[in-house]
Short mmCIF file of C-alpha atoms and ligand atoms in Angstrom, two decimals:
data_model
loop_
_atom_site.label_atom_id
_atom_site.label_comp_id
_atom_site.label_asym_id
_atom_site.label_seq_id
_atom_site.Cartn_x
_atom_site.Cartn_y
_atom_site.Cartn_z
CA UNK V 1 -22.34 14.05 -10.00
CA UNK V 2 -21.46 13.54 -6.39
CA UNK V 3 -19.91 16.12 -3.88
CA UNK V 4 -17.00 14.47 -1.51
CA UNK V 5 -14.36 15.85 1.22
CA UNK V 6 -10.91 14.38 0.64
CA UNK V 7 -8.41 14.95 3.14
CA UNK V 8 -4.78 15.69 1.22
CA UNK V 9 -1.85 14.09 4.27
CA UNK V 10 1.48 14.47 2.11
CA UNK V 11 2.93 13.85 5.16
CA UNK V 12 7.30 13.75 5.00
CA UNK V 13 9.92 13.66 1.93
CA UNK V 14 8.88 12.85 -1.16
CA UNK V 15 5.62 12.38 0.09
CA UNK V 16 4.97 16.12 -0.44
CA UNK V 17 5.94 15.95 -4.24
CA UNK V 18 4.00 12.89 -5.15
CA UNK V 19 0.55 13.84 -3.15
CA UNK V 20 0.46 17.23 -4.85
CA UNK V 21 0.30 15.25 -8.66
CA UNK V 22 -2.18 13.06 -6.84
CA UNK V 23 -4.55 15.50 -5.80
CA UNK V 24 -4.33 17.33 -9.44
CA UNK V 25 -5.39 14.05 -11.13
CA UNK V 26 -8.36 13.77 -8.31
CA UNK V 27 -9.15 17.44 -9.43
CA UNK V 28 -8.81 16.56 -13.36
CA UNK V 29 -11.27 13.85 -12.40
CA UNK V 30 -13.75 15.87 -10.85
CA UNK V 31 -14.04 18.77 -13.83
CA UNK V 32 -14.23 16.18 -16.02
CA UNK V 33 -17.19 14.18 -14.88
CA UNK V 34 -18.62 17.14 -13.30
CA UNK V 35 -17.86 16.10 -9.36
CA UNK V 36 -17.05 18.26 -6.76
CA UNK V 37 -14.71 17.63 -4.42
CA UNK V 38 -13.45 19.94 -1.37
CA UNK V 39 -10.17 19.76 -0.07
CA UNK V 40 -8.60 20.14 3.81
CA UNK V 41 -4.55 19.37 4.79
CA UNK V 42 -3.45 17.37 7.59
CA UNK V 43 0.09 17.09 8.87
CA UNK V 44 1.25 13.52 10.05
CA UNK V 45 4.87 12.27 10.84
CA UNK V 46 8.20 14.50 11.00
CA UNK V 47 6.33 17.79 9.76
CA UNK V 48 3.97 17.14 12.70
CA UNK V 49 6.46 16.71 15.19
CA UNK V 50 8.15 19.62 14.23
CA UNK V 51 4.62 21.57 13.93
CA UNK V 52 3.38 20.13 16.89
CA UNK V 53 5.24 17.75 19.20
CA UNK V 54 2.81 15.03 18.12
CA UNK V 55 3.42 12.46 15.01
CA UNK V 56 -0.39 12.40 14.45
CA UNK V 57 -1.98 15.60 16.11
CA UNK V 58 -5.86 15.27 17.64
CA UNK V 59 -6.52 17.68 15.09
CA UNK V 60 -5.37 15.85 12.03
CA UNK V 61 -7.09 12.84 13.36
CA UNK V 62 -10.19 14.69 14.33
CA UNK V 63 -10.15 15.84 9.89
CA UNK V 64 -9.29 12.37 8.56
CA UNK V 65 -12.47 11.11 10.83
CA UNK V 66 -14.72 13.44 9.08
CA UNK V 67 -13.21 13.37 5.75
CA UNK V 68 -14.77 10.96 3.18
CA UNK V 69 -11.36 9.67 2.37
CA UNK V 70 -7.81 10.17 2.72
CA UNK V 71 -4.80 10.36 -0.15
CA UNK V 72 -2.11 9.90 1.80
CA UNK V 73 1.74 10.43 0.88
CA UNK V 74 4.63 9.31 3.41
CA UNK V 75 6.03 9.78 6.91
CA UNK V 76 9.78 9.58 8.25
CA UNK V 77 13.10 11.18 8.29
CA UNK V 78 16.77 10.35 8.52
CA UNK V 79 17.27 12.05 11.93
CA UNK V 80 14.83 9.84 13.45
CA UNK V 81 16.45 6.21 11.00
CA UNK V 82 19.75 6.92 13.00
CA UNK V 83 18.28 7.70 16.04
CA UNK V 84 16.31 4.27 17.60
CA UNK V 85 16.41 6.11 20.93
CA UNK V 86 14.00 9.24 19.88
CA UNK V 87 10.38 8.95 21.77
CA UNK V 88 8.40 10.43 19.29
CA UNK V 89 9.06 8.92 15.59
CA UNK V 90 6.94 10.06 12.61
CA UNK V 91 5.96 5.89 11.94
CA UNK V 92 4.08 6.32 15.70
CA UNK V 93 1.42 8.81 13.93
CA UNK V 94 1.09 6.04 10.78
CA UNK V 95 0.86 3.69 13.09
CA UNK V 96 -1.69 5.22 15.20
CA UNK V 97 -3.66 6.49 12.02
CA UNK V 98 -4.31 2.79 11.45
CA UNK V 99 -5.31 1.97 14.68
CA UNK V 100 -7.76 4.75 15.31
CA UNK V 101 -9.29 4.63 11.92
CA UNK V 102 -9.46 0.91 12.35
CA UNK V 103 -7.85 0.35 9.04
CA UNK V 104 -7.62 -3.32 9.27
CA UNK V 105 -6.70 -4.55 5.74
CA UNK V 106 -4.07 -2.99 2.97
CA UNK V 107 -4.85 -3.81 -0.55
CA UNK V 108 -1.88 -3.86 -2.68
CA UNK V 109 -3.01 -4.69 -6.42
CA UNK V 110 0.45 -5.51 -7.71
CA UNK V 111 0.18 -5.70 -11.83
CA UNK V 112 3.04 -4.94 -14.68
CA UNK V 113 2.09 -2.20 -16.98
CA UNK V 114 3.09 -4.48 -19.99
CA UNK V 115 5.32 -1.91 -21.33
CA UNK V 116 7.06 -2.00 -17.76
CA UNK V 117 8.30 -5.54 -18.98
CA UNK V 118 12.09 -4.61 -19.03
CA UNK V 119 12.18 -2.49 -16.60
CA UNK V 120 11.95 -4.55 -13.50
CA UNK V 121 15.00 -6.82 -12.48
CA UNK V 122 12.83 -10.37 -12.81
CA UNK V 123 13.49 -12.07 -16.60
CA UNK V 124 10.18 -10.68 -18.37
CA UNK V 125 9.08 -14.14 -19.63
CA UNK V 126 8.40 -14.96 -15.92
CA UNK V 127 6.76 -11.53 -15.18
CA UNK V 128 4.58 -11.65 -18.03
CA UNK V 129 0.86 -11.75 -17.04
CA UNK V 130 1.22 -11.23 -13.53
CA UNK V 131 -1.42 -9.92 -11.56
CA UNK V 132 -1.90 -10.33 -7.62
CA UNK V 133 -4.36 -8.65 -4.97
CA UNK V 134 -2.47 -8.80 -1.94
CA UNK V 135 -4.55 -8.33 2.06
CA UNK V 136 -1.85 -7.43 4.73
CA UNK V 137 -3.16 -7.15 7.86
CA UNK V 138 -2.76 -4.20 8.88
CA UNK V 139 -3.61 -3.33 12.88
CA UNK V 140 -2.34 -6.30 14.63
CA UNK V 141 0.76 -8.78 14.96
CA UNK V 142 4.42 -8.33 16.26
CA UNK V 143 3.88 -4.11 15.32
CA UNK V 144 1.17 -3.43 17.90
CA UNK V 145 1.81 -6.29 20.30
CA UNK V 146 3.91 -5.19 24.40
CA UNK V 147 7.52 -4.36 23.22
CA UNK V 148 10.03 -3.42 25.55
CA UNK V 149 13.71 -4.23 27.26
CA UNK V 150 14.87 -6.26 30.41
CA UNK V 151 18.13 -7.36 31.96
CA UNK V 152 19.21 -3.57 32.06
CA UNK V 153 18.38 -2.82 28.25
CA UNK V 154 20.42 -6.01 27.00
CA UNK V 155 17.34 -7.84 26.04
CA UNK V 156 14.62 -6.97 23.78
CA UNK V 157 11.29 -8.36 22.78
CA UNK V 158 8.38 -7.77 20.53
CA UNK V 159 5.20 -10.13 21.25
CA UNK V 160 3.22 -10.70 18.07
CA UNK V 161 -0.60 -11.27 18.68
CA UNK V 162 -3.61 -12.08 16.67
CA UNK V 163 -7.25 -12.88 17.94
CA UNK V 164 -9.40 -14.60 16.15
CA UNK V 165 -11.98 -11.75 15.44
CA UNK V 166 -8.66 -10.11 13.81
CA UNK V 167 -7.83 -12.96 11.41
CA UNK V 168 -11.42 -13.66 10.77
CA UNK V 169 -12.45 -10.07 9.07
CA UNK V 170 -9.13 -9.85 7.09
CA UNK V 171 -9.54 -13.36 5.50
CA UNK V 172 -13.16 -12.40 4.86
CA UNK V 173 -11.95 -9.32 2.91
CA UNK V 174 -9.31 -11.73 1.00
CA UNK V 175 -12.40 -14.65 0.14
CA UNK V 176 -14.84 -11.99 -0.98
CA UNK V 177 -12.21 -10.44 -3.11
CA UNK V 178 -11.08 -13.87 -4.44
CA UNK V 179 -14.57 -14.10 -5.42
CA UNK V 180 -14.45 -11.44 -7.80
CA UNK V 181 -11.07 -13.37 -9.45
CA UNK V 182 -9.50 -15.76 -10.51
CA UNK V 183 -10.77 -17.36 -7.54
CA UNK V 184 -7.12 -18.46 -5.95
CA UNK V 185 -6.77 -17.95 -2.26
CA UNK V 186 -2.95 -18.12 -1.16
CA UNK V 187 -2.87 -17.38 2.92
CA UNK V 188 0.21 -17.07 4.02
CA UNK V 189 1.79 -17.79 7.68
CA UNK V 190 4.73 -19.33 9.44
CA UNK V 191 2.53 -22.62 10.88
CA UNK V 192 5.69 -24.67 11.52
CA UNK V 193 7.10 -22.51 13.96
CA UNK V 194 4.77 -19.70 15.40
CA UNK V 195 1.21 -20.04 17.32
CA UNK V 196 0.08 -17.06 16.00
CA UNK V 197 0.11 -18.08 12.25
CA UNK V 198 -1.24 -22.06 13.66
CA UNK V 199 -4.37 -19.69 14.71
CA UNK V 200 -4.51 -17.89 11.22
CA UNK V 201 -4.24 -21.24 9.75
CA UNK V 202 -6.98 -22.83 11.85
CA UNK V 203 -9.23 -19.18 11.13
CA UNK V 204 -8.63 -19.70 7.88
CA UNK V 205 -9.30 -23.07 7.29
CA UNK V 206 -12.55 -22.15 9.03
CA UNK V 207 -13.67 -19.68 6.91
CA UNK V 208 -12.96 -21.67 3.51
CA UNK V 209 -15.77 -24.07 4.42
CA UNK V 210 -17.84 -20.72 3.28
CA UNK V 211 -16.61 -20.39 -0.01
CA UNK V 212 -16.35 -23.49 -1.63
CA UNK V 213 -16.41 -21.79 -4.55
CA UNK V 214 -12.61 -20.69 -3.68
CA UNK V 215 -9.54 -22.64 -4.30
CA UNK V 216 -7.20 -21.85 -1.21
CA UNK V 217 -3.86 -22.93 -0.63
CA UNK V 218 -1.61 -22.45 2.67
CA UNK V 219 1.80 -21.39 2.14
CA UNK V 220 4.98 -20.40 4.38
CA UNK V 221 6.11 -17.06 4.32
CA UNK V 222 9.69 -18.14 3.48
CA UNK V 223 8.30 -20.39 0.20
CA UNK V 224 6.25 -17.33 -0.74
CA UNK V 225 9.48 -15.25 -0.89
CA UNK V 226 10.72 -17.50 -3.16
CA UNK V 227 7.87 -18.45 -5.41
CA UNK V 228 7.18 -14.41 -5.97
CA UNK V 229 10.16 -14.20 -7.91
CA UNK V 230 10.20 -17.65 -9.50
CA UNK V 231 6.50 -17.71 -10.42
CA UNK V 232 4.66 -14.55 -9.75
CA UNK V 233 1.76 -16.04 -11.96
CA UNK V 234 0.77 -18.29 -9.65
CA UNK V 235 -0.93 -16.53 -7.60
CA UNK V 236 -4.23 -14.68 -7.32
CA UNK V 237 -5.25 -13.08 -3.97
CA UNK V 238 -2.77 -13.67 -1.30
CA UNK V 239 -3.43 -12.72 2.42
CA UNK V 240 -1.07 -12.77 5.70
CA UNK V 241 -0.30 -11.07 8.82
CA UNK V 242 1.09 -7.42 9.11
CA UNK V 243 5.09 -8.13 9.56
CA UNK V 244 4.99 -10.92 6.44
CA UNK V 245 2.81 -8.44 4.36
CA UNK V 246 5.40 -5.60 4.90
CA UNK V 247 8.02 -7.65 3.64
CA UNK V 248 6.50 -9.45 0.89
CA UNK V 249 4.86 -6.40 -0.98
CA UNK V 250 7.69 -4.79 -1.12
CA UNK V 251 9.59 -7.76 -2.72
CA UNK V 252 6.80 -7.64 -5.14
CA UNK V 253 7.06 -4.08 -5.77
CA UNK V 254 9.87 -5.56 -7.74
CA UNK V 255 7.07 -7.13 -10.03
CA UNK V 256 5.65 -3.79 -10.93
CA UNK V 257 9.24 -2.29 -11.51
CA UNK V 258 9.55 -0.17 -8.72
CA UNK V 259 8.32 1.05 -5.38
CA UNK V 260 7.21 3.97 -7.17
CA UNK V 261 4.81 2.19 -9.11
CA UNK V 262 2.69 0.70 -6.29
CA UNK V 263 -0.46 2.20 -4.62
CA UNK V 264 -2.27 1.17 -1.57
CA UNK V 265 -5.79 1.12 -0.04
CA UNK V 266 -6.59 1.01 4.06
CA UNK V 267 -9.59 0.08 4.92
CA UNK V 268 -11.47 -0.80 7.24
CA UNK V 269 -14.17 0.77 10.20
CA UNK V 270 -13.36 4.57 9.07
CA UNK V 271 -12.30 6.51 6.56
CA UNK V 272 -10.44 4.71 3.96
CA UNK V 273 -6.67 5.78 3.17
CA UNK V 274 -5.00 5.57 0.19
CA UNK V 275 -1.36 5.86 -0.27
CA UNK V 276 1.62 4.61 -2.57
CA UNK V 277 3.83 1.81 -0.77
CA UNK V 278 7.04 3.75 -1.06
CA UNK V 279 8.57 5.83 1.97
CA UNK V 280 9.46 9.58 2.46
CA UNK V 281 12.82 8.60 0.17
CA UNK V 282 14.92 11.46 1.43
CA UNK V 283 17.70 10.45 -1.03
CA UNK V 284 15.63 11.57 -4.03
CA UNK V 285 13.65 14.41 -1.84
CA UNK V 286 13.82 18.17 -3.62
CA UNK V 287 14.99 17.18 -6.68
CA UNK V 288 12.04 16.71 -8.49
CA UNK V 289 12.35 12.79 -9.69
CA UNK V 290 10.09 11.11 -7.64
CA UNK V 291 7.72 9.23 -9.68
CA UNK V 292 4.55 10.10 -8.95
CA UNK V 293 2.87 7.02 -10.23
CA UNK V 294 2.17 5.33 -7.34
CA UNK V 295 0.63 8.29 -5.70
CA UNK V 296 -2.11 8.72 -9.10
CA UNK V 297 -2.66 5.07 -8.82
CA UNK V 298 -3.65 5.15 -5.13
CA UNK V 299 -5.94 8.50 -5.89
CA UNK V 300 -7.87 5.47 -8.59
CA UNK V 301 -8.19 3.22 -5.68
CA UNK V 302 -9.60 6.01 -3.58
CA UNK V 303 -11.71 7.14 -6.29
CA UNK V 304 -13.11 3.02 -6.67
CA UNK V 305 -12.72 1.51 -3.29
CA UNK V 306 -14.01 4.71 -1.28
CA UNK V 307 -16.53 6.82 -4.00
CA UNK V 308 -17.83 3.27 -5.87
CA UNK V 309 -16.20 5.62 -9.20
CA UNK V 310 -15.15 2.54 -11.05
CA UNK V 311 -15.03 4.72 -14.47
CA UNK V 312 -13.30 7.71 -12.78
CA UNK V 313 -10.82 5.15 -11.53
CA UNK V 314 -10.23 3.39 -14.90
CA UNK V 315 -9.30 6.53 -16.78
CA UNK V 316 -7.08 7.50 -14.46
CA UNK V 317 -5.26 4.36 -14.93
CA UNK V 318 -5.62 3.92 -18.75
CA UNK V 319 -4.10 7.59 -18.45
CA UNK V 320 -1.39 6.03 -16.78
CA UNK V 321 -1.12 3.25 -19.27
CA UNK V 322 -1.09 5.66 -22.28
CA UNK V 323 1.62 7.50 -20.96
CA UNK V 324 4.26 4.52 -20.34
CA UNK V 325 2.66 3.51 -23.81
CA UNK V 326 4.08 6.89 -25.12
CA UNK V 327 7.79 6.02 -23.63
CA UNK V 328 7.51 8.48 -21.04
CA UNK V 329 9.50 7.28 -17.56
CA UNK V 330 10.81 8.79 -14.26
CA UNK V 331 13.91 7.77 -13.86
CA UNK V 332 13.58 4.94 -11.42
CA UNK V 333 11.37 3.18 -14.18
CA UNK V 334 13.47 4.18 -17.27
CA UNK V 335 16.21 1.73 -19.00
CA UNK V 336 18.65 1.24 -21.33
CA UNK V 337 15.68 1.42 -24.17
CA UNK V 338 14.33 4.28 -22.67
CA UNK V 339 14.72 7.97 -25.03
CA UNK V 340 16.76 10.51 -22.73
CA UNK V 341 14.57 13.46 -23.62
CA UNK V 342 11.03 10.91 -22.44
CA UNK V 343 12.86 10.85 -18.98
CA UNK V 344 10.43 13.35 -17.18
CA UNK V 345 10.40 15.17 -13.31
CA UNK V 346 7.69 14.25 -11.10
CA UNK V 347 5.53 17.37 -12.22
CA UNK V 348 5.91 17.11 -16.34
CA UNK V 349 5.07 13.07 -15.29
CA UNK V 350 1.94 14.30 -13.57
CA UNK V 351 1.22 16.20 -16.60
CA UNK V 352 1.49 14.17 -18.83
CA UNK V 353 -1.27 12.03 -17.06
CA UNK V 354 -3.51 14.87 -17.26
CA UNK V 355 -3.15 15.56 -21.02
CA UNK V 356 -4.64 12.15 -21.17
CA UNK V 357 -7.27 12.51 -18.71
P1 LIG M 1 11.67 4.27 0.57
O1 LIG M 1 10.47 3.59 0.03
O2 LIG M 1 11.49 5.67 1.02
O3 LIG M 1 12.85 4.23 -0.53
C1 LIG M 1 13.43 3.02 -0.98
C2 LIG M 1 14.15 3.28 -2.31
O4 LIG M 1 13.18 3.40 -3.34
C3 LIG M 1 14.94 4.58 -2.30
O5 LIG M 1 16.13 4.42 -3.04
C4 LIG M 1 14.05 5.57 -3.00
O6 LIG M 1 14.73 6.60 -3.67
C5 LIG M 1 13.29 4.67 -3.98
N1 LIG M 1 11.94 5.19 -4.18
C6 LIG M 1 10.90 5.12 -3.31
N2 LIG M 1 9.82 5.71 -3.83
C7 LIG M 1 10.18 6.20 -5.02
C8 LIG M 1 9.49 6.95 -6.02
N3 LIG M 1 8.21 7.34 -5.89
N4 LIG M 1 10.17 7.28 -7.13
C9 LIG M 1 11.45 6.90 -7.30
N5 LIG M 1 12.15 6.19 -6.40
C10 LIG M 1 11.52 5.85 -5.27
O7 LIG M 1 12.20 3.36 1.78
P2 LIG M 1 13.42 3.59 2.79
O8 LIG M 1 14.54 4.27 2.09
O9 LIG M 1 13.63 2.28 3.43
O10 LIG M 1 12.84 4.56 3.90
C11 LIG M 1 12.95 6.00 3.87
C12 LIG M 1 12.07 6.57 4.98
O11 LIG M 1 10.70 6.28 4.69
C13 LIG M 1 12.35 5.97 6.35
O12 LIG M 1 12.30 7.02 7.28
C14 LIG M 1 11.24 4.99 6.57
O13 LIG M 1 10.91 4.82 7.93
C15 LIG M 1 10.09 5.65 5.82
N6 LIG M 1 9.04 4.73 5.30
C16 LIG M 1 7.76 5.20 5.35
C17 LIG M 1 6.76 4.44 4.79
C18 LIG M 1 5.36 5.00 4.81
O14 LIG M 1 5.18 6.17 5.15
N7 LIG M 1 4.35 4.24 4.43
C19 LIG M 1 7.04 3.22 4.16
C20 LIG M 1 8.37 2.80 4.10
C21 LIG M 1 9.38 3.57 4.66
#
C-alpha cells in the first residue's frame, strides 16, 4: 500500500475529456489495491494562456516538480494552427515542460490489441504480432536548436543539434530496454546526409560494444517509413532523434489502429509524464467521442514506469483488453463488423474499463 501525489494536466481540447477517464481508472486502481493517491491540477497550453499569459505558468511547473508523476492530456488550439505569427503558442509550455523536467526519452510501446486486427488500415496478416518499444528523443534536435529569419523575413532556418552526452543517455535507455526483449536494437538516423545523425551513428556504434548481448541494426529514417508499414514485425526497440520520432510514431499509431489508442511515457531527470500521443483534436472536442484509450493506457505506464506497480498496470490493461474483447469501440476504432449499439462515448468507454477493473 503506497501513498503518491499525481499531478492531473488535461491541458487543451480533448485533452480535458480523456484525462478525466484517466484519472478515474488511477482512482479505481488505488481502492482496489488499497493505495492512496492525492490529486492537484495544473493548467498548461491554450487554457494557460488564457488563465495566465503563460503556456506553462511557474506555478504549474513549480506542482509537476513536486508531484510524483504527471498524467498528462494535450495542448493546442486552432486560433493559434492558423496563426504562425502568435508569440505565445500552447506547444511553447509542452515544450518547455520537457526541457525543465529534463524529460529526455518518450517511450511509445506500440502493440495491436489482437481484436484491433481490422480496424487499422495495414492488411492484418502483416500487422499480426506486432509489437515495438519505440525511444524518441525528446529535448534536443532541430525543435530546441537557434531558429529564426534573415534577408527581411524571406529566409528561415531551424539548426538541429545533438551532443554526445544527449545521444549517449537516450541510446542507453533504448539498450537497457532491448535487454529486457527481444533483444533487437533498430537506431534510426539520416547518416547519408546530416552530421547530426553521423554523430548518433558514431554514439551509437559506441555504446553497442557494451551490450553484445544486443543485436543492433542502423537504419535511415526514410527506409524505416517504409518498412513500418511493410513489415512492422521486424522490429523490436527502435530509437532516433526528436523530429524522426515525431513522425514515425505517429505513422505507427496506424499499427495500433488509431492515435487514440497510443500512450506515452517522459522520462527522464524529474518527474515522469505520461500522456496519450494524440493532440487537443478540436474537430471531435465537446462531443463526447474521444476515445479515451490512450489516456488509461498512459495512466498503466505511469502506474509501472513511475510507482514500479507492474500488477496495477497489467489490470488496467487486461481491463482494456476485455473490453475490445467484449466488442465495445469509440468510434475512431469501430468498423464495418463493429455492433452500432457497442459504439460507446468517451465516458460509458471509461466505464466500461472500470466494470472490469
Ligand atoms: P490530433 O492528434 O489532435 O488529431 C489527429 C486526428 O486524429 C484528428 O482527426 C482527431 O479527431 C483524431 N484523434 C486524435 N485523438 C483521438 C482520440 N483520442 N479519439 C478519436 N480520434 C482522435 O492532431 P492534429 O489534428 O494534427 O492537431 C490538433 C492540435 O493538437 C494542434 O493544435 C496541434 O498542435 C496539437 N497537438 C498536440 C500534441 C500534444 O499535446 N502532445 C500532439 C499533436 C498535436
Amino acid at each position: 500500500m503506497a501513498t503518491k501525489n499525481i499531478l492531473i494536466v488535461p491541458g487543451d481540447g480533448i485533452g480535458q475529456e480523456v484525462t478525466a477517464v484517466g484519472k478515474k481508472v488511477l482512482d479505481a486502481i488505488a481502492v482496489k489495491f488499497g493505495h492512496t493517491f492525492h490529486y492537484d491540477e495544473a493548467l498548461i497550453g491554450h487554457v494557460a494562456i488564457e488563465a495566465t499569459g503563460e503556456a506553462l505558468p511557474a506555478e504549474s511547473l513549480e506542482k509537476m516538480r513536486k508531484a510524483d508523476a504527471v498524467l498528462f492530456g494535450a495542448v493546442g488550439h486552432p486560433k493559434y494552427d492558423n496563426d504562425p505569427s502568435a508569440k505565445v503558442r500552447p506547444e511553447q509550455g509542452l515544450l518547455k515542460m520537457r526541457k525543465e523536467l529534463g524529460l529526455y526519452a518518450n517511450l511509445r510501446p506500440i502493440k495491436l490489441f489482437d481484436e484491433l486486427l481490422s480496424a487499422s488500415s495495414i492488411k492484418p496478416e502483416i500487422l499480426k504480432g506486432a509489437d515495438i518499444l519505440f525511444f524518441r528523443e525528446l529535448t534536443g534536435d532541430i525543435y530546441f536548436g537557434e531558429k529564426g529569419r534573415k534577408n527581411d523575413g524571406d529566409t528561415a532556418y531551424d539548426i538541429a543539434e545533438y551532443s554526445r552526452y544527449e545521444v549517449e543517455r537516450i541510446g542507453r535507455k533504448a539498450f537497457e530496454a532491448a535487454r529486457t526483449r527481444k533483444k533487437k536494437l533498430c537506431s534510426v538516423d539520416k547518416a547519408n546526409v546530416l552530421e547530426t545523425s553521423r554523430l548518433w551513428r558514431e554514439v551509437i556504434q559506441k555504446l553497442a560494444l557494451e551490450y553484445p548481448d544486443v543485436e543492433v541494426e542502423h537504419q535511415f529514417v526514410d527506409s524505416t517509413a517504409m518498412m513500418l508499414i511493410k513489415n512492422p514485425c521486424r522490429f523490436d526497440v527502435v530509437v532516433t532523434a526528436n523530429l524522426f520520432g515525431d513522425i514515425l510514431t505517429d505513422e505507427a499509431s496506424q499499427i495500433a489502429g488509431s492515435m487514440g489508442m497510443l500512450a506515452s511515457a517522459s522520462i527522464g531527470d524529474g518527474t515522469g509524464v505520461y500522456e496519450p500521443i494524440h493532440g487537443s483534436a478540436h474537430d471531435i472536442t465537446g462531443k463526447g467521442i474521444a476515445n479515451p484509450l490512450a489516456s488509461i493506457l498512459s495512466a498503466a505506464l505511469l502506474l509501472d514506469i513511475s510507482f514500479g506497480m507492474k500488477e496495477e498496470s497489467d489490470l488496467v490493461i487486461s481491463a482494456v483488453d476485455q473490453v475490445l474483447k467484449q466488442g465495445f469501440r469509440t468510434v475512431d476504432i469501430a468498423d464495418k463488423n463493429t455492433n452500432p449499439e457497442n459504439i460507446l462515448g468517451t465516458e460509458a468507454m471509461g466505464v466500461a474499463v472500470l466494470k472490469f477493473i
